[in-house]
Amino acid sequence: MHEKDIVNANPPVARLDSRLANWMARHGLTMLRLALGIVFLWFGGQKFFPALSEAETLAIRTIDKLSFGMFSADTSRIMLAIWECLIGLGLLSGRFMRLTLGLLFLQMIGTFLPLAFFPNETWKYPFVPTLVGQYIIKNGVLVSAGIVLGATVRGGKLIADPKAAREAERKQAKAPSDASR
């Protein structure tokens, strides 16, 4: 028996399941945006204070490598703090989402570079990351959250109802893309 069948076999459970799914669809994107905003503002804010962020040294070394030493450590730290805080504020406010998500995706590229730039610090063995490597790899969740939010910048929503979702997918597949209009 599939999970869906088990839920639907019990009407009170099915009603609760439907209510929960609808609540999640109504509030999930806002909660995701706010949680992501808090993460960026929190970790960005730490970088305004030297030696407070665990990731500071690695981030500064990555910026140094990318910029060929053009910026001092303090300048790199402050630039990154401002960048991350701008992402956090954009997400928390829900304004300028295209720009905010663009900044997020560019920043995330930078967060993955230490895996290649500093392999002795990020990998124990092939495919076995150090704690620092694990910290970096988990950023895939942040990228995924940004992708989900990015899919809604034109007003898209989550749809809990499976029939409505299938119909919306059919309509979207049939509609010509905006780029071809």
XYZ file of C-alpha atoms in Angstrom:
181
model
C 0.000 0.000 0.000
C 1.339 3.445 -0.932
C 1.570 6.301 1.544
C -1.168 8.193 -0.343
C -3.503 5.193 -0.076
C -2.897 4.848 3.660
C -3.687 8.530 4.226
C -6.785 8.481 2.003
C -8.125 5.300 3.685
C -8.674 7.246 6.896
C -10.905 10.336 6.266
C -9.827 12.311 9.388
C -6.165 11.706 8.499
C -6.852 12.662 4.871
C -8.496 15.941 5.959
C -5.600 16.755 8.294
C -3.091 15.845 5.592
C -4.884 18.116 3.108
C -5.039 21.008 5.580
C -1.352 20.675 6.417
C -0.338 20.503 2.758
C -2.450 23.572 1.955
C -0.977 25.480 4.895
C 2.546 24.558 3.752
C 1.781 25.652 0.191
C 0.412 29.005 1.437
C 3.252 29.763 3.835
C 6.221 27.675 2.703
C 7.752 30.129 0.243
C 7.546 33.020 2.708
C 9.066 30.910 5.470
C 11.822 29.701 3.127
C 12.612 33.269 2.040
C 12.690 34.550 5.620
C 14.780 31.638 6.927
C 17.271 32.051 4.100
C 17.365 35.792 4.743
C 18.116 35.234 8.428
C 20.947 32.833 7.562
C 22.591 35.334 5.216
C 22.093 38.330 7.509
C 23.324 36.389 10.547
C 26.441 34.966 8.940
C 27.134 38.145 6.985
C 26.797 40.243 10.133
C 29.388 38.126 11.915
C 31.940 38.988 9.235
C 31.867 42.672 10.228
C 33.762 41.643 13.360
C 37.264 40.191 12.844
C 37.757 36.575 13.941
C 34.080 36.091 14.891
C 33.112 33.949 11.891
C 34.493 30.416 11.628
C 34.439 30.730 7.832
C 36.214 34.085 7.716
C 39.775 32.889 7.068
C 38.791 30.497 4.308
C 36.567 33.127 2.706
C 39.344 35.736 2.788
C 41.835 33.287 1.287
C 39.355 32.415 -1.473
C 38.774 36.096 -2.303
C 42.537 36.647 -2.244
C 43.043 33.825 -4.748
C 40.196 35.043 -6.991
C 41.371 38.672 -6.945
C 45.090 37.830 -7.262
C 45.727 39.561 -3.940
C 44.102 42.839 -4.975
C 42.296 43.317 -1.646
C 43.529 43.320 1.929
C 42.082 40.753 4.306
C 40.020 43.426 6.065
C 38.649 44.770 2.776
C 37.724 41.254 1.646
C 36.024 40.512 4.950
C 34.004 43.753 4.890
C 33.050 43.326 1.208
C 31.805 39.810 1.915
C 29.945 40.970 5.033
C 28.168 43.690 3.055
C 27.407 41.296 0.175
C 25.900 38.651 2.474
C 23.949 41.225 4.472
C 22.519 42.701 1.259
C 21.365 39.208 0.276
C 19.840 38.736 3.738
C 18.063 42.097 3.687
C 16.771 41.484 0.162
C 15.364 38.117 1.180
C 13.861 39.424 4.413
C 12.200 42.351 2.668
C 11.130 40.341 -0.380
C 12.148 43.292 -2.571
C 14.507 43.262 -5.547
C 14.366 39.475 -5.565
C 15.996 39.048 -8.992
C 18.986 41.130 -7.907
C 19.054 39.476 -4.473
C 19.023 35.978 -5.956
C 21.672 36.986 -8.509
C 23.914 38.095 -5.634
C 23.115 34.867 -3.789
C 24.038 32.643 -6.728
C 27.296 34.538 -7.379
C 28.207 34.334 -3.708
C 27.421 30.622 -3.639
C 29.827 30.001 -6.539
C 32.506 31.542 -4.343
C 31.594 29.349 -1.399
C 32.189 26.162 -3.408
C 35.600 27.228 -4.759
C 37.578 26.209 -1.636
C 36.738 22.589 -2.472
C 39.004 23.012 -5.509
C 41.340 25.749 -4.236
C 42.178 24.160 -0.885
C 41.648 20.397 -1.218
C 43.960 19.571 1.693
C 41.595 21.455 4.001
C 38.301 20.377 2.478
C 38.822 16.668 1.695
C 40.143 13.763 3.798
C 40.020 11.344 0.877
C 38.261 11.519 -2.459
C 34.541 11.951 -1.766
C 35.099 12.226 2.003
C 34.930 15.887 3.036
C 36.479 17.324 6.170
C 34.223 19.263 8.532
C 35.086 22.388 6.507
C 34.190 20.530 3.311
C 30.881 19.440 4.812
C 30.171 23.059 5.781
C 30.731 24.033 2.145
C 28.779 21.159 0.596
C 25.685 21.928 2.693
C 25.481 25.187 0.745
C 23.830 23.101 -1.954
C 20.709 23.386 0.203
C 20.972 27.190 0.094
C 21.395 27.098 -3.695
C 18.340 24.838 -3.976
C 16.317 27.208 -1.786
C 17.365 30.082 -4.044
C 16.253 28.120 -7.108
C 12.833 27.468 -5.560
C 12.435 31.160 -4.713
C 13.697 32.131 -8.158
C 10.965 30.054 -9.772
C 8.419 32.352 -8.133
C 9.823 35.819 -8.920
C 7.224 36.215 -11.664
C 4.385 35.424 -9.265
C 4.465 31.620 -9.273
C 3.150 29.776 -6.248
C 3.273 26.369 -4.613
C 0.187 24.300 -5.350
C -0.813 21.649 -2.813
C -3.704 20.220 -4.822
C -2.318 17.477 -7.114
C -5.027 17.900 -9.773
C -4.557 21.660 -9.914
C -0.772 21.186 -10.053
C -1.037 18.731 -12.962
C -3.341 21.111 -14.834
C -0.976 24.028 -14.207
C 1.968 21.942 -15.460
C 0.004 21.035 -18.621
C -0.859 24.692 -19.271
C 2.738 25.738 -18.683
C 4.066 23.068 -21.044
C 1.656 24.179 -23.804
C 2.285 27.914 -23.380
C 4.992 29.456 -25.522
C 7.892 30.789 -23.513
C 8.060 34.531 -22.977
C 11.398 34.605 -24.792
C 9.761 33.455 -28.030
C 7.004 36.112 -27.938
